Tab-separated table of C-alpha atoms in Angstrom:
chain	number	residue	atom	x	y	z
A	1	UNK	CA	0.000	0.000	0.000
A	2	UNK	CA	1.259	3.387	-0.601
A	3	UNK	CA	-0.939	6.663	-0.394
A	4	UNK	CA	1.692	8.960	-2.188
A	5	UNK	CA	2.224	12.574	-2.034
A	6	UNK	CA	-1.351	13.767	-2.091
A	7	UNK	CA	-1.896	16.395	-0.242
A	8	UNK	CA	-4.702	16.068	2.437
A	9	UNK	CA	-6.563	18.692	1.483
A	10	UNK	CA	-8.872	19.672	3.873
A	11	UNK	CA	-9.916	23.179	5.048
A	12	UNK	CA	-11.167	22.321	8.621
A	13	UNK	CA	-10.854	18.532	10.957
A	14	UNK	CA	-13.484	18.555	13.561
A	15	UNK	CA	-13.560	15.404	16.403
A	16	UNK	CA	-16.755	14.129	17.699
A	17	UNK	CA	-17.446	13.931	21.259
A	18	UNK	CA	-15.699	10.971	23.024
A	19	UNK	CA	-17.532	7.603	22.933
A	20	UNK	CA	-16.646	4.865	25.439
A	21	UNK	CA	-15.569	1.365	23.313
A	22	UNK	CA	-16.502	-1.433	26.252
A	23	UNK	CA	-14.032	-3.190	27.530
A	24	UNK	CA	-13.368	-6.594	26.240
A	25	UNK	CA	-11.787	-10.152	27.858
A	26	UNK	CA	-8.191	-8.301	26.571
A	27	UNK	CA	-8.516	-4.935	26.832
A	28	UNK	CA	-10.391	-2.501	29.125
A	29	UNK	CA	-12.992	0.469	28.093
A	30	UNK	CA	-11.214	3.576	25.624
A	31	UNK	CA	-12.503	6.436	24.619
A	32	UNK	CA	-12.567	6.725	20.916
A	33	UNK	CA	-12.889	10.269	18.602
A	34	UNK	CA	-14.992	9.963	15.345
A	35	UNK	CA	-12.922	12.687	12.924
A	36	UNK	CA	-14.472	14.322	9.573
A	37	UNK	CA	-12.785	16.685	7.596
A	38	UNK	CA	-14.546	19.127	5.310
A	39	UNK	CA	-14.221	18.711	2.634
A	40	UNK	CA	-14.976	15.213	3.519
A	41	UNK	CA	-11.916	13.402	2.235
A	42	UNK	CA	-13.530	9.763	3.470
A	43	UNK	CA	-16.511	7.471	2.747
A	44	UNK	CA	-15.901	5.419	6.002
A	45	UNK	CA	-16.475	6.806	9.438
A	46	UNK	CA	-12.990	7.363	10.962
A	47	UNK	CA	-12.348	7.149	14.881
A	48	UNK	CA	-9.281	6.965	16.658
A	49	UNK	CA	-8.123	6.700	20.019
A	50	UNK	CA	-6.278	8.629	22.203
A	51	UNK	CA	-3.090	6.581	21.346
A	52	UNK	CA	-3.329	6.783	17.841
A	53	UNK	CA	-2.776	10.378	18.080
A	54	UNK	CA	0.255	9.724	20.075
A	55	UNK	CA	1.382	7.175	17.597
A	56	UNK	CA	0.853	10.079	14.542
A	57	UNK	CA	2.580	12.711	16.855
A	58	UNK	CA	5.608	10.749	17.461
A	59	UNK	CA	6.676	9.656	13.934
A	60	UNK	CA	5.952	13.226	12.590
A	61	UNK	CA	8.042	14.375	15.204
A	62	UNK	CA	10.925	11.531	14.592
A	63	UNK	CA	10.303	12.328	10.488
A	64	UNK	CA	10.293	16.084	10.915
A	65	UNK	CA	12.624	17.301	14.110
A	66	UNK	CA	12.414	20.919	12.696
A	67	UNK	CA	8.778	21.006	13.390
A	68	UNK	CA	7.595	22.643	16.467
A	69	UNK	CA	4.577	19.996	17.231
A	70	UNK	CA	1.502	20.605	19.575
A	71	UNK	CA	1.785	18.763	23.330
A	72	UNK	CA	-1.057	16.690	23.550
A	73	UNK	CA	-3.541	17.009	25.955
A	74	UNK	CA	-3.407	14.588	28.728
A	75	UNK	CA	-4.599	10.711	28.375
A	76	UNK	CA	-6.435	10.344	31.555
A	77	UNK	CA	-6.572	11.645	34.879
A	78	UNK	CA	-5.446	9.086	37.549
A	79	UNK	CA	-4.882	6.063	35.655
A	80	UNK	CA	-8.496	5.883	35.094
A	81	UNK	CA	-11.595	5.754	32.227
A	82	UNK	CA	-12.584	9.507	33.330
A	83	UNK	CA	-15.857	10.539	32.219
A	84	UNK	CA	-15.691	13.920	33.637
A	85	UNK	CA	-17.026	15.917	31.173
A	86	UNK	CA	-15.059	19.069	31.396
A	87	UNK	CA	-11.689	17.084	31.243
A	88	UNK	CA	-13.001	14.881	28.056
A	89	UNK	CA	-13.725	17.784	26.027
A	90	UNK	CA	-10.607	19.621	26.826
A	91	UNK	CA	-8.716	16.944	25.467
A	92	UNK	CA	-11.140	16.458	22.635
A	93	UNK	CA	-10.611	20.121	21.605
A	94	UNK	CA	-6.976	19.767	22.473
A	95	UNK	CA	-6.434	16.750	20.043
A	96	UNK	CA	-8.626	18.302	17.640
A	97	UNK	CA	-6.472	21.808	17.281
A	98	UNK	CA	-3.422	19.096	17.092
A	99	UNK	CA	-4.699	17.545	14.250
A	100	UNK	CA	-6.004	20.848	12.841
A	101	UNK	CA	-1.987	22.457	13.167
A	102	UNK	CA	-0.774	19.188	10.870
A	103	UNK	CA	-3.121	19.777	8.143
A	104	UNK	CA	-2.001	23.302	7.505
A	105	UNK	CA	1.046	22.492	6.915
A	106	UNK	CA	2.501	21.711	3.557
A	107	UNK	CA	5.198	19.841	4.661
A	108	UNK	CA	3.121	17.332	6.796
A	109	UNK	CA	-0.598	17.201	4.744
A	110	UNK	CA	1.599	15.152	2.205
A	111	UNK	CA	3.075	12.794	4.317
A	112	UNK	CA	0.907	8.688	4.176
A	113	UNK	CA	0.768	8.740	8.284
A	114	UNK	CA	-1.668	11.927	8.134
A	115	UNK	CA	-3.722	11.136	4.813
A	116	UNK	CA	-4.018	6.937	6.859
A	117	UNK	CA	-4.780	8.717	9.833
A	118	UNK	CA	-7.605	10.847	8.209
A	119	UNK	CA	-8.838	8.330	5.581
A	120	UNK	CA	-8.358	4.999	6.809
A	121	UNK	CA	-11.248	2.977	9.166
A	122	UNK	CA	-9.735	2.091	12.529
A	123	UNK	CA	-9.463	-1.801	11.799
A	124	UNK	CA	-7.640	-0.829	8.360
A	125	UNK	CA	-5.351	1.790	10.299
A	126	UNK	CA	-4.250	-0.848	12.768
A	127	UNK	CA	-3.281	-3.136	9.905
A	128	UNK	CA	-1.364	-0.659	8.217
A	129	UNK	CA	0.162	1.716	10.703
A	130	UNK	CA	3.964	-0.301	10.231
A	131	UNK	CA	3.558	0.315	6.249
A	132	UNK	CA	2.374	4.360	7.254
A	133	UNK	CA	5.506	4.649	9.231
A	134	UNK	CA	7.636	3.109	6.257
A	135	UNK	CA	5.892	5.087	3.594
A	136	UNK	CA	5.821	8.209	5.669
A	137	UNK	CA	9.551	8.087	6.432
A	138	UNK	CA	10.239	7.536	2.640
A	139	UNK	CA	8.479	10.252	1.329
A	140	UNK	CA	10.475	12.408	3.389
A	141	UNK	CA	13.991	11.099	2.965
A	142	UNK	CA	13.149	10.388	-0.937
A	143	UNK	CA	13.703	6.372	-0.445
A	144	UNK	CA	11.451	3.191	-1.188
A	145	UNK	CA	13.048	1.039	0.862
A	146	UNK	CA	11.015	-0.276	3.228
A	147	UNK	CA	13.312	-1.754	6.263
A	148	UNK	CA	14.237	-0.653	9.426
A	149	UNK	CA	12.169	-0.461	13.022
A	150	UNK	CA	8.926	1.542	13.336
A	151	UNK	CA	7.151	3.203	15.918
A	152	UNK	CA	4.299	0.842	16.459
A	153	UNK	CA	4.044	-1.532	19.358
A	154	UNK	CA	1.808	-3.763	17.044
């Protein structure tokens, strides 16, 4: 897979409110983010977590060390599933400004980690977030090799 150098071009990202995913016999409850971009770049609904925007963050950050990049708003507040309202949309405005700072910017709204990250349903972007990173890291340096160590846990 390879998205290329199309610019993501979008005028305005806006994050729904966060909706609790249940927890499962593997995993415990996450909050997840439904994003839509005008103009709408996507047939699919898009959500992402909190950690995918961690996992976008960091690799444009390794790819571009120039870039000044957005902190992130915090994960949680004591280790817990908050559902404090005030907190939840502070960090949903905060991630949605992040995301908002990327796509005005030439130099990122081409890379394959932001158009995945915009485009791509969350099952999809799990699959593929290795090949993003690869991709992503290429179109930068000018390569198509595709070895080395990513950023993903898995």
């Amino acid at each position: 897979m390879s998205l290329g150098k199309e610019f993501v071009d979008v005028e305005r990202v806006c994050l729904g409110a966060a909706e609790v995913v249940s927890a499962s016999l593997f995993s415990r409850s996450f909050h997840v983010y439904t994003i839509t971009t005008q103009p709408k770049i996507n047939s699919e609904e898009v959500k992402r977590r909190y950690s995918h925007f961690v996992w976008l963050r960091n690799l444009l950050a390794a790819t571009f060390p120039e870039v000044a990049f957005r902190n992130l708003p915090p994960k949680e507040i004591h280790m817990t599933l908050t559902t404090d309202e005030k907190f939840l949309e502070d960090r949903r405005s905060g991630l949605e400004k992040f995301v908002q700072s990327l796509v005005r910017r030439a130099d990122l709204a081409h890379t394959p980690a932001l158009k995945g990250f915009l485009t791509l349903a969350i099952d999809e972007f799990e699959k593929q977030r290795w090949q993003l990173e690869q991709d992503t890291f290429n179109s930068v340096s000018g390569t198509s090799d595709s070895a080395g160590g990513g950023l993903s846990s898995g």
